[in-house]
XYZ file of C-alpha atoms in Angstrom:
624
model
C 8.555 23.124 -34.854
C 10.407 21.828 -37.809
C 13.829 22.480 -36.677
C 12.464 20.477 -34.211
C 11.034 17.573 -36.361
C 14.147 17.383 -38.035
C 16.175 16.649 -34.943
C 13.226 14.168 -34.070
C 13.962 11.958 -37.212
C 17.821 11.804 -36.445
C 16.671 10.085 -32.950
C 16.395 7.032 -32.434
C 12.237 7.018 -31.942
C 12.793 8.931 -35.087
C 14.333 6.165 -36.960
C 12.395 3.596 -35.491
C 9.372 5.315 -36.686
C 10.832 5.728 -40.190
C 11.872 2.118 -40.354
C 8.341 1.485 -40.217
C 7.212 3.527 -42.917
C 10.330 2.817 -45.201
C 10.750 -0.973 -44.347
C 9.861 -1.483 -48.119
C 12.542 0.848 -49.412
C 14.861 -1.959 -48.362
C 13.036 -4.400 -51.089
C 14.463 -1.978 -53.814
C 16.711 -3.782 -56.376
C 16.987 -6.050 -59.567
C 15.954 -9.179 -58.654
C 16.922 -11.289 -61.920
C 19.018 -10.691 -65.015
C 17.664 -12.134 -68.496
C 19.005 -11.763 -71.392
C 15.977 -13.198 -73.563
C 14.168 -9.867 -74.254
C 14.105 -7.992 -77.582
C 17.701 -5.953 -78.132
C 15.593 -3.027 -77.898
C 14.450 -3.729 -75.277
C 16.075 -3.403 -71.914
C 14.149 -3.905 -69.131
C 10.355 -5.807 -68.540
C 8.407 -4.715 -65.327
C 5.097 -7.743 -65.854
C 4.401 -6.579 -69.430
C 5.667 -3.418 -69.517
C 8.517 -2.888 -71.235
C 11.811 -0.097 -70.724
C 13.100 0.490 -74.581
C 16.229 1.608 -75.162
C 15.365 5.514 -76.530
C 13.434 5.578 -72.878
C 16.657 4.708 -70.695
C 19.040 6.729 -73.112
C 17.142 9.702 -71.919
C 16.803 8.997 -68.270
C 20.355 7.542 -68.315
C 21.677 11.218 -70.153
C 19.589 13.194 -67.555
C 21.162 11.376 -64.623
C 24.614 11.787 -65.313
C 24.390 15.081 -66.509
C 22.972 15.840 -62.633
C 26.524 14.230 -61.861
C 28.510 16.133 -63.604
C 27.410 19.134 -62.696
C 28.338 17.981 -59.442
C 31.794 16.270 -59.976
C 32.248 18.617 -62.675
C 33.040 16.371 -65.364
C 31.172 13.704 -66.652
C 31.408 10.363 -65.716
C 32.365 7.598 -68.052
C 30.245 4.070 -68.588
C 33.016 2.258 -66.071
C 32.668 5.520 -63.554
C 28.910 5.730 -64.283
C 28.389 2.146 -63.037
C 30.912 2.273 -59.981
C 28.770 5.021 -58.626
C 25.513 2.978 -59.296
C 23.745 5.152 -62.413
C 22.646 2.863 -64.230
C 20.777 0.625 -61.675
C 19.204 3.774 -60.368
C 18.048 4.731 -63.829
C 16.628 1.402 -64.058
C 14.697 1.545 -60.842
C 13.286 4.702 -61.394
C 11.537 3.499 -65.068
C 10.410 -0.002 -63.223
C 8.949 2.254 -60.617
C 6.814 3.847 -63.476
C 6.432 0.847 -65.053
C 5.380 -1.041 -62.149
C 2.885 1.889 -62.278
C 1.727 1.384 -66.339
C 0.969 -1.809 -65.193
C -1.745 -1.115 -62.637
C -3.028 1.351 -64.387
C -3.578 -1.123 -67.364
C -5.281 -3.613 -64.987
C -8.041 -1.448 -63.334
C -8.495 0.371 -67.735
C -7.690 3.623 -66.670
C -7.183 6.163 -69.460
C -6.515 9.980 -70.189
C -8.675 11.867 -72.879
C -6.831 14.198 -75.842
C -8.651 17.305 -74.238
C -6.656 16.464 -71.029
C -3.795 16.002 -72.694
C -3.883 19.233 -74.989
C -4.683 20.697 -71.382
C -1.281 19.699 -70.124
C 0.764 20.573 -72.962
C -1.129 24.075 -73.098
C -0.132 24.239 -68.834
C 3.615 22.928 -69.670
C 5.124 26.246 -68.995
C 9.011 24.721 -71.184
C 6.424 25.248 -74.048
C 5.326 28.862 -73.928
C 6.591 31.956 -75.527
C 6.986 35.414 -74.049
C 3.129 36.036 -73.613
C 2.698 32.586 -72.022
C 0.911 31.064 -74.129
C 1.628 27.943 -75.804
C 4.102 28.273 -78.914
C 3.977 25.444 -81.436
C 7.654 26.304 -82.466
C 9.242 26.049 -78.987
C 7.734 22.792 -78.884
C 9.031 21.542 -81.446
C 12.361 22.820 -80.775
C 12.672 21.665 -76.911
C 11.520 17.953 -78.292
C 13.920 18.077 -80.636
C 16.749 19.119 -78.299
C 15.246 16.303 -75.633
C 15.512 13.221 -78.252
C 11.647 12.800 -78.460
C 9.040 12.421 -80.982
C 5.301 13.946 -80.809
C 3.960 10.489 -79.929
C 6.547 9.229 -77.296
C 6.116 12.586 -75.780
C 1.816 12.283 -75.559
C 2.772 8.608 -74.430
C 4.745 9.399 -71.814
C 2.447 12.155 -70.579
C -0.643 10.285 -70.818
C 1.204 7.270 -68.537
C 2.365 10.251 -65.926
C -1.432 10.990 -66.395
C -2.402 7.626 -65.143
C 0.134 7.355 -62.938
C -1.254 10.170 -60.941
C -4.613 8.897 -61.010
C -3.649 5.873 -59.535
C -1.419 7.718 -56.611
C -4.198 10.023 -55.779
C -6.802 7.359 -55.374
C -4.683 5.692 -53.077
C -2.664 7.488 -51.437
C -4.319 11.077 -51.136
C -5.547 10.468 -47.613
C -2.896 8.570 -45.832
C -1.427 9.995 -43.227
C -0.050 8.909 -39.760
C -2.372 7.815 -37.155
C -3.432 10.342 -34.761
C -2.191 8.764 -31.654
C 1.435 8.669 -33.807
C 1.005 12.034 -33.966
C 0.102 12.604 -30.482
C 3.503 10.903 -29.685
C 5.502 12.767 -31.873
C 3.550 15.881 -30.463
C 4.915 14.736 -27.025
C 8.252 14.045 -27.750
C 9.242 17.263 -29.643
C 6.653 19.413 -27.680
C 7.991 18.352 -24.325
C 10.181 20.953 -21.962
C 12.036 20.457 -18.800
C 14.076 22.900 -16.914
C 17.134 22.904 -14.954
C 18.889 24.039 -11.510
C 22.613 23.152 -12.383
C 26.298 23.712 -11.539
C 29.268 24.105 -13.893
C 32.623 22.857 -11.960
C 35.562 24.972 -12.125
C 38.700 23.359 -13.400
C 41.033 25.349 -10.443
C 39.048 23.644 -8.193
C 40.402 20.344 -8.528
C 43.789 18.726 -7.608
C 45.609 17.521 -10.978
C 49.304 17.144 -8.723
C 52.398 18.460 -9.555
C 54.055 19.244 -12.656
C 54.553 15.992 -15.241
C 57.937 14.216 -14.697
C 60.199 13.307 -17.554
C 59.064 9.957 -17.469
C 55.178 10.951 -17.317
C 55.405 13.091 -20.326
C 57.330 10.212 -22.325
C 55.006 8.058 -21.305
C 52.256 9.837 -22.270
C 53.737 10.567 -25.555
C 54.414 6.909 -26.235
C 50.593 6.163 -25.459
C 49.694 9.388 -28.289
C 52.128 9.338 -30.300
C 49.509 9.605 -33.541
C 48.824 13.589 -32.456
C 52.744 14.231 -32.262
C 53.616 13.734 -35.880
C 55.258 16.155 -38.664
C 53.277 16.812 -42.056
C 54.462 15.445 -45.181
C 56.714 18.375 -46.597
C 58.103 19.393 -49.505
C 60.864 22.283 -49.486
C 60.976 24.052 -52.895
C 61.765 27.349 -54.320
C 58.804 28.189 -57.221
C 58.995 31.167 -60.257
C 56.029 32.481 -61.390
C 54.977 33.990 -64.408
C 52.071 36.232 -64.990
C 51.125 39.859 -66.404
C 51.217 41.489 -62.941
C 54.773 39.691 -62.085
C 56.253 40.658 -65.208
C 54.867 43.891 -65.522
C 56.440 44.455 -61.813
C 60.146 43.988 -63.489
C 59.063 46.768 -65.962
C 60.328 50.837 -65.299
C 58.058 53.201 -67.391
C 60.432 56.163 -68.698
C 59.019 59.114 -67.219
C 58.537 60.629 -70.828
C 56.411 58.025 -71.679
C 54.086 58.457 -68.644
C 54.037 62.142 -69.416
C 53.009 61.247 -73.454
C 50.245 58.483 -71.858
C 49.269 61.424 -69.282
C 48.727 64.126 -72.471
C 46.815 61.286 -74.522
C 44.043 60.746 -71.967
C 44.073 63.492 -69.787
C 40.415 64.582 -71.184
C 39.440 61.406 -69.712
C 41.005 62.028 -65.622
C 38.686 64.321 -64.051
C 37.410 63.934 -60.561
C 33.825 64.639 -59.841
C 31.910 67.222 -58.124
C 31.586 66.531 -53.990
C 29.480 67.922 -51.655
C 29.921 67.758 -48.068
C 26.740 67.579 -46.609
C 25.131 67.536 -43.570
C 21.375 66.925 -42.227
C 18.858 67.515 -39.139
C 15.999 65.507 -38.371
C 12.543 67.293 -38.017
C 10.439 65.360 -36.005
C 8.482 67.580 -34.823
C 5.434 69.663 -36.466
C 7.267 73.080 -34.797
C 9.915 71.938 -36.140
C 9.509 71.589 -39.542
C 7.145 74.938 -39.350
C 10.499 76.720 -37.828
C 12.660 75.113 -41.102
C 9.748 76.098 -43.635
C 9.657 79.669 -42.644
C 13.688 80.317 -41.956
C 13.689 78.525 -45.626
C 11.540 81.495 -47.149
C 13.157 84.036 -45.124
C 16.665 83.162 -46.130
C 17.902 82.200 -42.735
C 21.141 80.404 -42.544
C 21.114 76.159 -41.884
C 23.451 77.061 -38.709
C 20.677 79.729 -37.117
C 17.988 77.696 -37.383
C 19.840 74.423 -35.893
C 20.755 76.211 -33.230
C 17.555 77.797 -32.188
C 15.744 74.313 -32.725
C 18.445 72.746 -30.272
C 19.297 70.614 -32.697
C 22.724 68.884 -34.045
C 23.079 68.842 -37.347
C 24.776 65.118 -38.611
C 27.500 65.043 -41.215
C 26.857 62.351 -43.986
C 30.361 63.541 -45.357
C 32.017 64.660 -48.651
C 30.781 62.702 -51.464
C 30.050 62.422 -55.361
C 26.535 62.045 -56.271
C 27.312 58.463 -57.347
C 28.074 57.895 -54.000
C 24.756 58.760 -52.291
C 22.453 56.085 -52.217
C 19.368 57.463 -51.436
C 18.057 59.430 -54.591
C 15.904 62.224 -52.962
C 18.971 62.997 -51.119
C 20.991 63.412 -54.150
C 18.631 65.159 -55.996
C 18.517 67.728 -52.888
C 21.516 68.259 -52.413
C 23.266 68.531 -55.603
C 20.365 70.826 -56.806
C 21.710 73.532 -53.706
C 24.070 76.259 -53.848
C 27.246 76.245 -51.231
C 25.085 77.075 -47.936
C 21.915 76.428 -49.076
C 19.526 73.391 -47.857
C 16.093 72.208 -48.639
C 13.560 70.171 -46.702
C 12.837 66.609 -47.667
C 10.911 63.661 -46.962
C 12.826 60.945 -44.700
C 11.676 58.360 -42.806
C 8.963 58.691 -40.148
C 9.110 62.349 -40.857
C 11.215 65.263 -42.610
C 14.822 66.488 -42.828
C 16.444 69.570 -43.145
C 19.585 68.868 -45.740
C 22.363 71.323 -45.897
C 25.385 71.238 -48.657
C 28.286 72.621 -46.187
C 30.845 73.307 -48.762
C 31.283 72.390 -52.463
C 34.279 70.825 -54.050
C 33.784 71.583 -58.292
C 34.790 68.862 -60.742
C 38.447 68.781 -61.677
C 40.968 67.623 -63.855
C 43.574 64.838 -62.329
C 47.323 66.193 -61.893
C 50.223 63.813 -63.809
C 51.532 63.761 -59.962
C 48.256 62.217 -58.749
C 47.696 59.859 -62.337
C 51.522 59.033 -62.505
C 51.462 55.639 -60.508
C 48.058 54.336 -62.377
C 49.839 55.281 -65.888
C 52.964 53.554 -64.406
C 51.672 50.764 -63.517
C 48.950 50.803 -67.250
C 51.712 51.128 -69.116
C 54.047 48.132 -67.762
C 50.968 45.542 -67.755
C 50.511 46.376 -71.477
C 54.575 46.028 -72.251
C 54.524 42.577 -69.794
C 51.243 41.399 -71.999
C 53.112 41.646 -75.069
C 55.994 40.079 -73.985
C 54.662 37.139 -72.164
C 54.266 34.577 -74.564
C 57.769 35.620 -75.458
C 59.002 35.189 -72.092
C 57.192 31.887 -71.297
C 58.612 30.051 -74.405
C 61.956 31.060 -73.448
C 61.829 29.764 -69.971
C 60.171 26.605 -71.411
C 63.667 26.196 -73.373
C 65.617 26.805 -70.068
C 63.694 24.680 -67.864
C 63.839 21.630 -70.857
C 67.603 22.531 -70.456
C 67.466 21.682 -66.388
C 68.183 25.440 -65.509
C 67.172 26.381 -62.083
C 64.725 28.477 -60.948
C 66.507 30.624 -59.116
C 68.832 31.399 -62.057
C 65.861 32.025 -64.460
C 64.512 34.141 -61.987
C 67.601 36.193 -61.961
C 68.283 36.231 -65.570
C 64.342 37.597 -65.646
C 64.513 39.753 -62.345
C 61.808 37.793 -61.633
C 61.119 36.929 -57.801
C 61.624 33.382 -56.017
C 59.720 31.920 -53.606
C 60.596 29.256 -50.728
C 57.838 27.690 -49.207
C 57.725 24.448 -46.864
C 54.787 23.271 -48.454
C 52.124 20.844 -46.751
C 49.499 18.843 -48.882
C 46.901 21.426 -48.474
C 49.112 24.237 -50.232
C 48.345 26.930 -47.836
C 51.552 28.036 -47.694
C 51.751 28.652 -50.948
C 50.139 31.724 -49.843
C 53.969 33.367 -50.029
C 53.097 33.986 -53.722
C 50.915 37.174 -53.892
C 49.755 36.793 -57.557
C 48.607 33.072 -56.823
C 44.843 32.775 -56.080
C 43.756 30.713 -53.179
C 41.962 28.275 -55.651
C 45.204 27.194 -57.128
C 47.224 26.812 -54.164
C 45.697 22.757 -54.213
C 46.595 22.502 -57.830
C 49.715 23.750 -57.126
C 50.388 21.408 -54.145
C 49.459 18.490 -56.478
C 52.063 18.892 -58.656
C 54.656 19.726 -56.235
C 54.132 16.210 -54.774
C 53.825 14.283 -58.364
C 57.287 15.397 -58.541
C 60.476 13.649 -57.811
C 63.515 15.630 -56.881
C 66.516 15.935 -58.936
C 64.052 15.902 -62.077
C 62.604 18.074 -64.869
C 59.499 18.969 -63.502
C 56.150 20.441 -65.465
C 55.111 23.427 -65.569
C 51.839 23.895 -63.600
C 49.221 25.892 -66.083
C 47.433 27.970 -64.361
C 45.549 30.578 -67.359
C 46.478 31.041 -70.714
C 48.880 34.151 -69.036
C 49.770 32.607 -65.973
C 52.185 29.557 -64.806
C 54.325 28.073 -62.376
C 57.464 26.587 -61.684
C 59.503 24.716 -59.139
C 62.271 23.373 -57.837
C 62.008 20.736 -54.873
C 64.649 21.429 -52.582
C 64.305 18.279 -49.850
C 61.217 16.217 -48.824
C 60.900 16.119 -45.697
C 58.273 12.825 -44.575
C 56.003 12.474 -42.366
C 57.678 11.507 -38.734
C 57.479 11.097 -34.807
C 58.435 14.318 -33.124
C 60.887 13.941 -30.299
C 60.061 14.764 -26.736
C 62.306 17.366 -26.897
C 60.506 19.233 -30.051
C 57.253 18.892 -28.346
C 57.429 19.239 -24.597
C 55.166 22.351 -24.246
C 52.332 20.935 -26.141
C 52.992 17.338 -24.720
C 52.772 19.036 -20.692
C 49.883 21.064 -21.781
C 47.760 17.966 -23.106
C 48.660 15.486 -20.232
C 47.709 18.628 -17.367
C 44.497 18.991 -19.615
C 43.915 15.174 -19.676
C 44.468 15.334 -15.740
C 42.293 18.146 -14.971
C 39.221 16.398 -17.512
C 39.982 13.033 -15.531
C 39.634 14.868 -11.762
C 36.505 17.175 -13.018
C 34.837 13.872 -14.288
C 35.385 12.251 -11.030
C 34.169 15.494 -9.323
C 31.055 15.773 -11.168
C 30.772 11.531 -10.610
C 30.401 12.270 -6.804
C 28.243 15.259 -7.285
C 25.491 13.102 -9.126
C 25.813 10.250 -7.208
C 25.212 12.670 -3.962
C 22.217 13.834 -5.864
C 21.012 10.875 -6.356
C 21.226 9.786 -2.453
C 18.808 12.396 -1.729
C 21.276 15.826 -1.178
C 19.553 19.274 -2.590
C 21.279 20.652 -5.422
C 21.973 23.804 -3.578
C 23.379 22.083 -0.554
C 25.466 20.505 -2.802
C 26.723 23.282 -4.441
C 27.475 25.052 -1.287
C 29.749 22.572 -0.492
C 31.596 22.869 -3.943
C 31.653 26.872 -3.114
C 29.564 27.402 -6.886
C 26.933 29.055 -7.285
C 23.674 27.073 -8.999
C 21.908 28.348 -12.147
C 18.464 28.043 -12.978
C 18.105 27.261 -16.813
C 14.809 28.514 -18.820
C 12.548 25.659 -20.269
C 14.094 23.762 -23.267
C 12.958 21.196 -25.303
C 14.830 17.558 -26.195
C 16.636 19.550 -28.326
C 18.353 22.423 -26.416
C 17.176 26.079 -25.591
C 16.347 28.897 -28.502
C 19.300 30.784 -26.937
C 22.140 28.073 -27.149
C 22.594 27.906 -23.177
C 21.290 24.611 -22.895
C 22.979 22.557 -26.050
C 21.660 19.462 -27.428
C 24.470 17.525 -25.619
C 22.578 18.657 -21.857
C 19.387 18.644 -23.481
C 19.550 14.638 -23.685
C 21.338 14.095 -20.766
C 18.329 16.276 -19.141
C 15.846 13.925 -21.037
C 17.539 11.029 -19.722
C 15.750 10.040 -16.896
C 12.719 10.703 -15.219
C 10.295 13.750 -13.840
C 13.146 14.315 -11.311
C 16.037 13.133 -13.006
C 19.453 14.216 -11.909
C 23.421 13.419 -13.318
C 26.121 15.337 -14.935
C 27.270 15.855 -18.388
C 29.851 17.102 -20.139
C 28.570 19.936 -22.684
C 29.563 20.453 -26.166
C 31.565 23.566 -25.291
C 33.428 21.471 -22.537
C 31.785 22.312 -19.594
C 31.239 19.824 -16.742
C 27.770 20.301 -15.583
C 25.458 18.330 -12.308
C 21.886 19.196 -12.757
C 18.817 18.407 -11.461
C 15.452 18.526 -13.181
C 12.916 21.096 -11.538
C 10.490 21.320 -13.888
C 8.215 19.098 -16.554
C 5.685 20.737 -19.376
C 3.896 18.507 -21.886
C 2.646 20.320 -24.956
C -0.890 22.098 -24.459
C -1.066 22.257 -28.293
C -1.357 19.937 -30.987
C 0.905 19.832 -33.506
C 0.871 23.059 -36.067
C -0.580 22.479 -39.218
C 2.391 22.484 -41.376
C 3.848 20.402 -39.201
C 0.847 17.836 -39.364
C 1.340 18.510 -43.422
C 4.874 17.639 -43.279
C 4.810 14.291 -41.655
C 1.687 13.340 -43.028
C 4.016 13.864 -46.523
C 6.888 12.085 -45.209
C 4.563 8.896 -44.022
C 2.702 9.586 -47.812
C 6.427 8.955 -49.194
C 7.193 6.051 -47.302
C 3.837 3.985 -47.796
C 4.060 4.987 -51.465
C 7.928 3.482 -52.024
C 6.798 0.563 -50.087
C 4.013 -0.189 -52.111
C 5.805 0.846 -55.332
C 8.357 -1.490 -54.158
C 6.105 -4.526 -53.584
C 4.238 -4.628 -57.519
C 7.253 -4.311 -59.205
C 8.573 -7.601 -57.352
C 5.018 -9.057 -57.828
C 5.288 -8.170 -61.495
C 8.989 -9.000 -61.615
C 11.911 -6.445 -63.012
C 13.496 -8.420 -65.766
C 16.602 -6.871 -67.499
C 18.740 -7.617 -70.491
C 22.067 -7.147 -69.429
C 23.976 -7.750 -72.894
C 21.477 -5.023 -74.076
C 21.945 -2.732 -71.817
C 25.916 -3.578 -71.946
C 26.126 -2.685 -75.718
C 23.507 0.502 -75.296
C 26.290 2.075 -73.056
C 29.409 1.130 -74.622
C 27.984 2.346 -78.079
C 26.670 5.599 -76.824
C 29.008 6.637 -74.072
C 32.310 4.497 -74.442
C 33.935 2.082 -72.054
C-alpha cells in the first residue's frame, strides 16, 4: 500500500493534491535585506533576533552534511552557489518565526522540565545511561555552546513543540480525501490482450544505398566516434616491480628453513551424514551406536544414503555441533546429533592428520614474499630515478625497457574503462587516470598520475583521435539493423492502430485476434500501478486506466512489446485504507499545513537580514 502511495504522489492527482497542501512552501524566501541591525546580529524574524554564534553553528552543521557528500568541503563562494547560507537562514527564521508566537500567547518551560530533557538527552550519558556531568561538558564544548545558550535553545525547542502540538496534533486529511486516494490506489482492472509479433508485418525489402544514407544523414548524432586518446602508460607499484624480480633458489630454500615451523596444514576430515527422521530410525542408530556397528551397515539397512559434506578443516565447518562431533571421532566412527527438525547420524569417513608444507608446495608463496619485500625497498629508489628520466623527456617505452617493466597501449575513452589493460590498476582509478590522460597535450612532459604513496603512473599520448561522423561504409550493419528496426516499430504501430480502432467499432477481442492468427491472454487484476508479478508494467497499467469501465487501445510496453487490450474487469477497494497508510498521509498533509503556516508568520513578522554582517561572518570564519 505504500509502494503504492508513493507512485500515487508522482501522478498527477498526486501532485495536484500536494500543491494544495504545500502551496505555502512556495512563499519560502528572504523577502528584504537591511543592513541596520546590530553587527552581531544577523537576521530579525518580528523581534526575534538570529546572532551570529547561532548561525555559525547551523551554518558549520550544514556544510559539514555537504561535505560528507561532495567529499570536501565547500568554500564561502561554493557554499553560497549551492544556496547554504539562505537555507541556514530559513531554517533559524522558521524557529524564530516560532519564538515569536510562543512569546505572544506567554508560553514557558519549567527547570524540572528542562533537567528532564537533559537527563533524557541520550549525547549526554555514560556507559550505564545515566546522565554524566563530564560528557556534558565535553560535547558542549566540542559544539561551541555555553550552559545557558544550550538551556535557551532547549527551552525555545520546548515551546516550539508546545505550540506545534496544540495546533497541529490533529490535522489530518479529510476523510472523503482519503476516500479518493483509497479509490485511486485501491482500484484494479484486468485485461484480455494481444502482443503483435514483429514477423507478422511487412517492413519491404532490404534498405537501398540511398535509404541507408538517408537515414544516416537524418541520425547522424548515434553514428559518432568517442573522443580518443592513443597512449602507451608504465606503471609502477610493489606487485609490478616485484614481478621483474627472480628469487635465487638458495634464498627461497634459507626463507623456507626460517619459517618452516610456521607452514603446516591442518587436520581434515571427510565427513559424511544421514538424516534420522524417523523415531525407528534414530532407535536403529542408538543401538548399532552401542553395539559397535559400522556407519555403512546401519545406512544400508535403514535404506538410507548417506550425504558427503566433504573434506574439511574444522575452521571450515560452520555449524559448531558438527565440528565438535566430528572432530571428537576416530577414523570410522560417528555420533548422533541434534539437526534441524530432527537428528543426524555423522560419520568421519577418513582422516587426513596435520602436516608440515613441502618447499615444493611453499616455493611459489616464498617466491613471490621474497620479491615484494626486495621491490618495497627499492621503490622509492626506482620512482626517483624515473622522475629524472621522464624530467629528461625519455619515453616510456624506453624506461620500461631499461626497468623490464611492462607497457601498456590502450585507446582510451573518457570513462577510462579501457584502462582495464593494466592488471595492477584498480577500477577506482581508471577515471583519475583518464583525467589526466586528457589534461595532457601531446608532444609534452606530462605528470605523473599519483595513485598511493607506492603506486604511480605514466604516459605517453601517442595520437588523439576526436570525436567524428562515421562513414556509411564503417557503419552499414548497425545503420541496416536500426532503419529495419525503425520499419518494423513503424508497421507494428500501425498494426496495433487498426487493431484498437476495430475494437473500438464494436469487434470482440478474440475475433480480432483470430484474424491476426495470436492467441489472447487474460491478465490477473492489477492496480494503476502494474501487477505484483511485473506482467502488467506501469507503462500498460496507465494505458489500462486510461479510459473507461470498458476501455480498449494499444500500448507499447516498457519491455517493447506492442500490446491491444481490452478491459474485462473493474474492482473498487472493499477496504479502507490501512492504518499506516492513514498515518502516513495524515503526516505528509501534517508537514505541508505546518510549512505553510510556518511560512505565512515569518512574512507577517518579516525576515530582516544584515547582509554586510553576514558577509564579514563568512569571510572571517571560512575564507572567500
Amino acid at each position: 500500500m505504500l509502494d503504492g502511495l508513493r507512485d500515487f504522489a508522482k501522478s498527477w492527482p498526486g501532485k495536484i493534491m500536494g500543491a494544495f497542501l504545500l502551496v505555502g512552501v512556495a512563499g519560502f524566501g528572504i523577502n528584504n535585506v537591511i543592513i541596520d541591525l546590530g553587527s552581531n546580529t544577523i537576521a530579525r524574524v518580528g523581534d526575534e533576533e538570529i546572532d551570529a554564534r547561532e548561525f555559525l553553528r547551523a551554518y558549520q552543521s550544514q556544510v559539514n552534511a555537504v561535505a560528507n557528500q561532495i567529499g570536501s568541503v565547500p568554500t564561502t563562494s561554493q557554499a553560497e552557489s549551492l544556496g547554504i547560507p539562505s537555507a541556514v537562514l530559513l531554517g533559524l527564521s522558521e524557529g524564530a518565526a516560532l519564538d515569536g508566537l510562543a512569546g505572544q500567547f506567554g508560553l514557558g518551560v519549567s527547570d524540572a522540565k528542562l533537567g528532564q530533557m537533559l537527563r533524557a538527552d541520550p549525547s549526554f550519558q555514560g556507559t550505564l545511561g545515566n546522565f554524566d556531568p563530564s560528557i556534558f561538558s565535553q560535547v558542549l564544548q566540542r559544539s561551541g555552546w555555553t550552559e545557558a545558550e544550550y538551556f535557551s535553545a532547549r527551552g525555545n525547542e520546548a515551546k516550539r513543540d508546545q505550540v506545534i502540538q496544540s495546533l497541529f496534533a490533529d490535522a489530518g486529511l479529510p476523510a472523503v480525501a482519503s476516500e479518493l486516494i483509497n479509490g485511486y490506489v485501491g482500484a484494479t482492472r484486468a485485461i484480455d490482450y494481444v502482443t503483435l509479433n514483429p514477423t507478422s508485418v511487412d517492413i519491404g525489402t532490404t534498405p537501398t544505398d540511398e535509404e541507408l544514407a538517408a537515414y544516416l544523414t537524418e541520425h547522424q548524432s548515434e553514428f559518432r566516434t568517442v573522443d580518443t586518446r592513443k597512449v602507451k602508460l608504465l606503471e609502477l607499484s610493489v606487485p609490478s616491480l616485484a614481478a621483474t624480480k627472480t628469487v635465487d633458489e638458495d634464498a627461497i630454500a634459507a626463507e623456507y628453513e626460517r619459517t618452516q615451523s610456521t607452514m603446516t596444514t591442518p587436520e581434515k576430515r571427510s565427513i559424511e551424514q544421514v538424516v534420522l527422521s524417523t523415531p525407528e530410525a534414530v532407535a536403529a542408530f542408538e543401538a548399532g551406536l552401542a553395539a559397535g556397528t559400522d556407519f555403512a551397515t546401519l545406512a544400508t539397512e535403514a535404506g538410507l544414503t548417506p550425504a558427503s559434506i566433504g573434506t574439511l578443516a574444522r575452521s571450515e565447518v560452520t555449524d559448531t555441533r558438527l565440528a565438535e562431533a566430528a572432530f571428537g571421532l576416530e577414523e570410522g566412527g560417528f555420533a548422533i546429533i541434534d539437526g534441524i527438525g530432527g537428528k543426524r547420524a555423522v560419520h568421519v569417513v577418513a582422516i587426513e592428520a596435520e602436516g608440515q608444507t613441502s618447499l615444493d608446495d611453499a616455493r611459489a608463496g616464498i617466491a613471490e614474499r621474497l620479491a615484494s619485500t626486495e621491490a618495497r625497498n627499492e621503490i622509492n629508489i626506482v620512482l626517483d630515478e624515473i622522475e629524472e628520466l621522464r624530467a629528461a623527456f625519455i619515453p616510456v617505452e624506453e624506461i620500461a625497457e631499461r626497468y623490464d617493466l611492462d607497457v601498456y597501449e590502450a585507446d582510451v575513452t573518457a570513462n577510462g574503462a579501457e584502462l582495464s589493460v593494466m592488471p595492477n590498476l584498480q577500477p577506482a582509478d581508471q577515471q583519475r587516470v583518464a583525467q589526466a590522460i586528457f589534461a595532457a597535450q601531446p608532444d609534452r612532459l606530462n605528470p605523473t598520475v599519483p595513485l598511493s604513496a607506492n603506486a604511480h603512473v605514466w604516459f605517453d599520448i601517442e595520437e588523439i583521435l576526436p570525436a567524428r561522423d562515421q562513414t556509411l561504409d564503417e557503419v552499414r550493419a548497425d545503420v541496416e539493423e536500426a532503419l529495419m528496426t525503425q520499419r518494423t516499430n513503424d508497421a507494428l504501430l500501425a498494426q496495433s492502430a487498426d487493431l484498437a480502432g476495430r475494437l473500438e467499432a464494436g469487434e470482440t477481442l478474440a475475433d480480432v485476434a483470430v484474424s491476426q492468427n495470436l492467441f489472447p491472454q487474460i491478465s490477473a487484476p492489477f492496480s494503476r500501478f502494474g501487477s505484483e508479478d511485473g506482467t502488467i508494467d506501469s507503462t500498460v497499467a496507465a494505458a489500462a486506466f486510461g479510459g473507461g469501465p470498458d476501455h480498449s487501445g494499444s500500448v507499447v510496453s516498457e519491455s517493447g512489446e506492442f500490446i491491444v487490450f481490452q478491459v474485462v474487469d473493474n474492482t473498487e477497494p472493499a477496504e479502507p485504507l490501512a492504518a499506516d497508510a492513514q498515518t502516513s498521509i495524515n503526516n505528509e498533509a501534517r508537514a505541508g499545513l505546518y510549512q505553510e503556516f510556518v511560512a505565512a508568520l515569518r512574512d507577517d513578522a518579516g525576515l530582516r537580514v544584515n547582509q554586510q554582517a553576514l558577509n564579514n561572518l563568512l569571510v572571517q570564519n571560512f575564507g572567500q
